[in-house]
Amino acid sequence: MLFRCAILVACSCWGVHVHAAEQPNILFILTDDQGWWDLGMRGNTDIDTPVIDQLSRDGVDLTRFYAAPVCAPTRAGLMTGRYCFRTGLYNTRFGGDTLGSGETTIAEVLKKAGYRTGCFGKWHLGKYAPYQPHNRGFDEFLGHYHGHIDEYDYPDQIVHNGKPVEARRYVTDLFTDAAIEFIEGAKDRPWFCYLALNAPHSPWVVGTSHDGQARGDLLINKYLKRGLVLREARIYAMIDIIDQNVGRLLKRLDELDLADDTVVVFMTDNGGVSKHFKAGLKGNKGSIYEGGVRVPLLVRWPDHFPAGGVVAAQCSHVDLFPTFCELAGQALPADLKIDGISLAPLLKAGAGQRHHEYVYHAWDRYHPNPNNRWAISDQRWKLACQVRTGEQATQQNWRLYDLANDPGEKNNVLGKHPQIVKRLRTEFLRWFREVTDGVKYQPAPIPIGHPDERLVEIQPSWATWRGKNIEYVFRGYDWDTIQGWREPGESASWRIDALRGGEYEVAISYGRSARGGGTLKIAVGDQAVETSPPATPTADVFTRIVIGRVSIPRGATTLKAEVVKAHGVELMRLNGVFLRRVGDLKDR
Ligand SMILES: [Ca+2]
């Protein structure tokens, strides 16, 4: 390719940059909830993943590579090179899945270095502008913001560069198509393509549409015949489709004569959810045991990284940020502590026994917690503690494993090695204090009035709700409700941040049974509007009505929805509040 052989001058929004040859393209494929063991190459004889297996033979396999136990924390680490707690991200839902605005993403770094940047698939690092991918360094985004979607054949909640769009085609095929078109369009610039497939995350949906059912049934049947139960057969069928699409993508790289100029990275974002074959590992997604955090990482760059290389050193998802920076010839951001260490030396050697002295894990949905579900490992030992959500751990729950000889974490040897336990726990607490120091963990205030997002949906899951009867019901984001409102004063409130002051139109989306009803007040600061909305066909049929206007000054304030009066079963099911700046109405 021309841009390998010449000095290039590329323009970006940071200005003009001159960079030398040898900036490889980067194709980063991330799948969702696919386990370390959900690959033929791990000895799983029931799953067909021939393309990804071949990728491991053509590249380097990092056999002790760690993600976080769940989706968004891993993605925060991937995008920033920093453990998620530093970035303010602490949850996978409720607005706690927002990457702090002070962070620098790998897309921003690569864009500045002259790369064309694209993200296709699941973002899961912020729903609102300016937290959306195209605000955070990606020239092109097609995908969804939340942790999952509900429809895979005609995928729902799909957004293109900030604008909701309708899409058809099975979602894995669709995002791969978008990645291919992006690569074809990049032409004379290096590119960074982040293909963040949302499969095989639940719901385990294959072939439900009129035209897609035949393929789905064939694949599910293939795995049922191998003795899998239906749930597992569905997961394997989704992974089978992933493998076929990785094949399509790699074939297109060959056809475009780009394979030698492209670093291909394949990994998954946390432990697997499948249970049919576990390769001897303990735990699944959400766990701090190896099955929850050890994930595949395969890296191919012909003539640069030796085919068949195996790296046994423990490495972490936070390492990809500095690795990509080094491959692109970019310095790390000077103003942020980067936890990752570039993998480039290990990849070039195709071998390595040491990298991070320690790797750390902590997961507690509602607030960072150093006691209930945590782990730390060095190259040999792992100290881990895990109790059920809501339970309080004691030292009785601590486990020490000799990972070098017991990767399945079967034998707790805690009693035999008190000095190792002390060393690991002390280091874990030091790390936990450092990464959480000075960071406040709460949903980011919802920005309104951003020029990229003229109509803002105030999402139910970001609310704080108060009242005896009121409850938040999770139904895949777009169908979430706050419901059960029956008594005056029951309320839901949100923190919002008006980026521009002015008059805003207030609308709600709601469903209301004729067996209930009443009056709801929406207050923003000291202004309020009220509505007594008509019944809808059932309480689960939602409609949107405009209920008035309020004046909102620039800055942070509170939006509160509150029962004025109610009768019958409930006032309504509130599916969302919508704010639109009135000056922007004419731009619709
Ligand atoms: Ca995941």
mmCIF file of N, CA, C and O and ligand atoms in Angstrom, residues 31-33 70-71 75 122 201 269-270 285, ligand 1:
data_model
loop_
_atom_site.group_PDB
_atom_site.id
_atom_site.type_symbol
_atom_site.label_atom_id
_atom_site.label_comp_id
_atom_site.label_asym_id
_atom_site.label_seq_id
_atom_site.Cartn_x
_atom_site.Cartn_y
_atom_site.Cartn_z
ATOM 1 N N THR A 31 -15.820 -10.001 20.854
ATOM 2 C CA THR A 31 -17.143 -10.618 20.964
ATOM 3 C C THR A 31 -17.603 -10.532 22.419
ATOM 4 O O THR A 31 -16.833 -10.189 23.315
ATOM 5 N N ASP A 32 -18.858 -10.857 22.642
ATOM 6 C CA ASP A 32 -19.530 -10.515 23.893
ATOM 7 C C ASP A 32 -19.995 -11.772 24.619
ATOM 8 O O ASP A 32 -20.882 -12.468 24.134
ATOM 9 N N ASP A 33 -19.397 -12.066 25.745
ATOM 10 C CA ASP A 33 -19.774 -13.226 26.571
ATOM 11 C C ASP A 33 -19.370 -14.566 25.947
ATOM 12 O O ASP A 33 -19.930 -15.603 26.303
ATOM 13 N N VAL A 70 -17.247 -8.475 33.645
ATOM 14 C CA VAL A 70 -18.452 -8.084 32.905
ATOM 15 C C VAL A 70 -18.096 -7.048 31.836
ATOM 16 O O VAL A 70 -16.983 -6.516 31.804
ATOM 17 N N CYS A 71 -19.145 -6.745 31.017
ATOM 18 C CA CYS A 71 -18.948 -6.029 29.747
ATOM 19 C C CYS A 71 -18.317 -4.635 29.853
ATOM 20 O O CYS A 71 -17.225 -4.397 29.343
ATOM 21 N N ARG A 75 -14.687 -2.831 28.559
ATOM 22 C CA ARG A 75 -14.655 -1.884 27.442
ATOM 23 C C ARG A 75 -13.999 -0.566 27.857
ATOM 24 O O ARG A 75 -13.288 0.064 27.072
ATOM 25 N N LYS A 122 -21.495 -3.044 19.698
ATOM 26 C CA LYS A 122 -21.914 -2.610 21.035
ATOM 27 C C LYS A 122 -20.907 -1.624 21.624
ATOM 28 O O LYS A 122 -19.726 -1.927 21.739
ATOM 29 N N HIS A 201 -23.958 -12.615 23.450
ATOM 30 C CA HIS A 201 -24.674 -12.140 24.648
ATOM 31 C C HIS A 201 -26.157 -12.511 24.525
ATOM 32 O O HIS A 201 -26.691 -12.574 23.426
ATOM 33 N N ASP A 269 -15.005 -10.249 25.744
ATOM 34 C CA ASP A 269 -15.011 -9.151 26.724
ATOM 35 C C ASP A 269 -15.108 -9.578 28.177
ATOM 36 O O ASP A 269 -14.925 -8.753 29.079
ATOM 37 N N ASN A 270 -15.419 -10.831 28.427
ATOM 38 C CA ASN A 270 -15.456 -11.360 29.798
ATOM 39 C C ASN A 270 -15.640 -12.864 29.686
ATOM 40 O O ASN A 270 -15.715 -13.401 28.580
ATOM 41 N N LYS A 285 -19.125 -15.824 33.413
ATOM 42 C CA LYS A 285 -19.248 -14.358 33.393
ATOM 43 C C LYS A 285 -19.699 -13.827 34.769
ATOM 44 O O LYS A 285 -20.599 -14.382 35.382
HETATM 45 CA CA CA B 1 -19.965 -9.215 27.893
#
